[in-house]
């Protein structure tokens, strides 16, 4: 029986399920995130777990919702078990590095997880050059 990490990582194809960062480029394996934190009633089962890079996991922390700056509404963050990535996000820009939220959930998640911080953009530009992103 595979470990919890192995099962979650295989399902995610070894990519962060939030920002799509490729795990292969990192020196440490990604983290297993509770989509709905245990403290908020989330289960410790595979259907509540997501593979997350360190940056996404730190910024998400124990949050499950955030404000959409465009509408001013509090909305649920992206849930990799329930939502489809391409319905909520797009990759844009000449260098294919910018992650843009297409929906209130997408915009709130991009902002909360700081997906377009300078370090993330710089990394994605390099990953694009070596065909690891998008």
CSV table of C-alpha atoms in Angstrom, one decimal:
chain,number,residue,atom,x,y,z
A,1,UNK,CA,0.0,0.0,0.0
A,2,UNK,CA,1.5,3.4,-1.0
A,3,UNK,CA,2.2,6.0,1.6
A,4,UNK,CA,-0.2,8.9,1.9
A,5,UNK,CA,2.4,11.2,0.3
A,6,UNK,CA,2.9,8.8,-2.6
A,7,UNK,CA,-0.8,8.5,-3.3
A,8,UNK,CA,-1.3,12.3,-3.2
A,9,UNK,CA,1.8,13.0,-5.3
A,10,UNK,CA,0.9,10.4,-7.9
A,11,UNK,CA,-2.6,11.7,-8.2
A,12,UNK,CA,-1.2,15.3,-8.7
A,13,UNK,CA,1.4,14.1,-11.2
A,14,UNK,CA,4.0,15.6,-8.8
A,15,UNK,CA,2.8,19.1,-9.4
A,16,UNK,CA,1.5,21.6,-6.9
A,17,UNK,CA,-2.3,21.4,-7.2
A,18,UNK,CA,-2.6,25.1,-6.6
A,19,UNK,CA,0.1,26.8,-8.8
A,20,UNK,CA,1.1,23.9,-10.9
A,21,UNK,CA,4.8,24.1,-9.8
A,22,UNK,CA,6.7,21.0,-10.9
A,23,UNK,CA,8.0,19.0,-7.9
A,24,UNK,CA,10.9,17.6,-9.9
A,25,UNK,CA,12.8,20.9,-9.9
A,26,UNK,CA,12.8,21.2,-6.1
A,27,UNK,CA,15.3,19.6,-3.7
A,28,UNK,CA,12.6,18.6,-1.2
A,29,UNK,CA,9.3,16.9,-1.9
A,30,UNK,CA,6.1,18.9,-1.8
A,31,UNK,CA,3.8,19.0,1.2
A,32,UNK,CA,0.5,17.3,1.7
A,33,UNK,CA,-2.1,20.0,2.4
A,34,UNK,CA,-5.5,19.5,4.1
A,35,UNK,CA,-7.8,21.4,1.8
A,36,UNK,CA,-10.2,21.9,4.7
A,37,UNK,CA,-8.1,21.9,7.8
A,38,UNK,CA,-8.7,19.3,10.5
A,39,UNK,CA,-9.4,22.2,12.9
A,40,UNK,CA,-12.2,23.3,10.7
A,41,UNK,CA,-13.8,19.9,10.4
A,42,UNK,CA,-11.8,18.6,7.5
A,43,UNK,CA,-11.1,14.9,7.3
A,44,UNK,CA,-7.6,13.2,7.2
A,45,UNK,CA,-8.6,11.3,4.1
A,46,UNK,CA,-7.3,11.3,0.5
A,47,UNK,CA,-10.3,13.3,-0.7
A,48,UNK,CA,-9.3,16.2,1.5
A,49,UNK,CA,-5.6,16.2,0.6
A,50,UNK,CA,-3.7,18.0,-2.0
A,51,UNK,CA,-0.1,18.2,-3.1
A,52,UNK,CA,1.2,21.8,-2.4
A,53,UNK,CA,4.5,23.5,-2.9
A,54,UNK,CA,5.9,25.2,0.2
A,55,UNK,CA,4.9,28.7,-0.9
A,56,UNK,CA,1.3,27.8,-1.6
A,57,UNK,CA,1.0,25.7,1.6
A,58,UNK,CA,2.4,28.5,3.7
A,59,UNK,CA,0.2,31.2,2.2
A,60,UNK,CA,-2.9,29.0,2.3
A,61,UNK,CA,-2.3,27.9,5.8
A,62,UNK,CA,-5.6,27.1,7.4
A,63,UNK,CA,-7.7,29.4,5.2
A,64,UNK,CA,-10.6,28.1,3.1
A,65,UNK,CA,-11.9,31.4,1.8
A,66,UNK,CA,-10.7,34.8,0.9
A,67,UNK,CA,-11.9,38.1,-0.6
A,68,UNK,CA,-12.2,38.5,-4.4
A,69,UNK,CA,-10.9,42.0,-5.0
A,70,UNK,CA,-13.1,42.4,-8.1
A,71,UNK,CA,-16.4,41.7,-6.5
A,72,UNK,CA,-15.6,42.4,-2.8
A,73,UNK,CA,-17.2,39.1,-1.9
A,74,UNK,CA,-15.7,36.4,0.4
A,75,UNK,CA,-15.5,33.2,-1.7
A,76,UNK,CA,-14.1,29.7,-1.2
A,77,UNK,CA,-10.5,29.1,-2.3
A,78,UNK,CA,-9.8,26.7,-5.1
A,79,UNK,CA,-10.4,23.1,-4.0
A,80,UNK,CA,-8.4,20.6,-6.1
A,81,UNK,CA,-10.8,17.8,-5.3
A,82,UNK,CA,-13.9,19.7,-6.3
A,83,UNK,CA,-12.8,22.3,-8.8
A,84,UNK,CA,-11.1,22.2,-12.3
A,85,UNK,CA,-7.9,24.2,-12.5
A,86,UNK,CA,-8.5,25.4,-16.1
A,87,UNK,CA,-12.0,26.7,-15.2
A,88,UNK,CA,-10.6,29.0,-12.5
A,89,UNK,CA,-7.1,29.9,-13.8
A,90,UNK,CA,-5.2,30.8,-16.9
A,91,UNK,CA,-1.5,31.2,-17.7
A,92,UNK,CA,-0.8,34.4,-19.5
A,93,UNK,CA,1.9,36.8,-20.5
A,94,UNK,CA,4.6,36.6,-23.2
A,95,UNK,CA,6.7,34.5,-20.9
A,96,UNK,CA,3.7,32.2,-19.9
A,97,UNK,CA,4.5,32.9,-16.2
A,98,UNK,CA,1.5,34.9,-14.9
A,99,UNK,CA,-1.3,32.9,-13.3
A,100,UNK,CA,-4.6,34.8,-13.7
A,101,UNK,CA,-7.8,34.1,-11.8
A,102,UNK,CA,-10.7,33.7,-14.3
A,103,UNK,CA,-13.4,33.5,-11.6
A,104,UNK,CA,-14.0,34.9,-8.1
A,105,UNK,CA,-12.5,31.7,-6.6
A,106,UNK,CA,-9.5,31.9,-9.0
A,107,UNK,CA,-8.8,35.5,-8.2
A,108,UNK,CA,-9.2,35.0,-4.5
A,109,UNK,CA,-6.9,32.0,-4.6
A,110,UNK,CA,-4.2,33.8,-6.7
A,111,UNK,CA,-4.2,36.7,-4.2
A,112,UNK,CA,-4.3,34.6,-1.0
A,113,UNK,CA,-1.6,32.2,-2.1
A,114,UNK,CA,0.5,35.1,-3.7
A,115,UNK,CA,0.9,33.0,-6.8
A,116,UNK,CA,2.4,35.9,-8.7
A,117,UNK,CA,5.0,37.1,-6.2
A,118,UNK,CA,8.3,38.0,-7.7
A,119,UNK,CA,10.0,34.8,-6.7
A,120,UNK,CA,7.2,32.6,-8.2
A,121,UNK,CA,7.2,34.6,-11.5
A,122,UNK,CA,10.9,34.3,-11.8
A,123,UNK,CA,10.8,30.6,-11.2
A,124,UNK,CA,8.0,30.0,-13.7
A,125,UNK,CA,9.9,31.9,-16.3
A,126,UNK,CA,12.8,29.5,-15.9
A,127,UNK,CA,10.4,26.5,-15.8
A,128,UNK,CA,8.9,27.6,-19.1
A,129,UNK,CA,12.3,27.8,-20.8
A,130,UNK,CA,13.0,24.2,-19.9
A,131,UNK,CA,9.5,23.0,-20.7
A,132,UNK,CA,8.4,22.2,-17.1
A,133,UNK,CA,5.6,24.8,-17.1
A,134,UNK,CA,2.8,25.2,-17.9
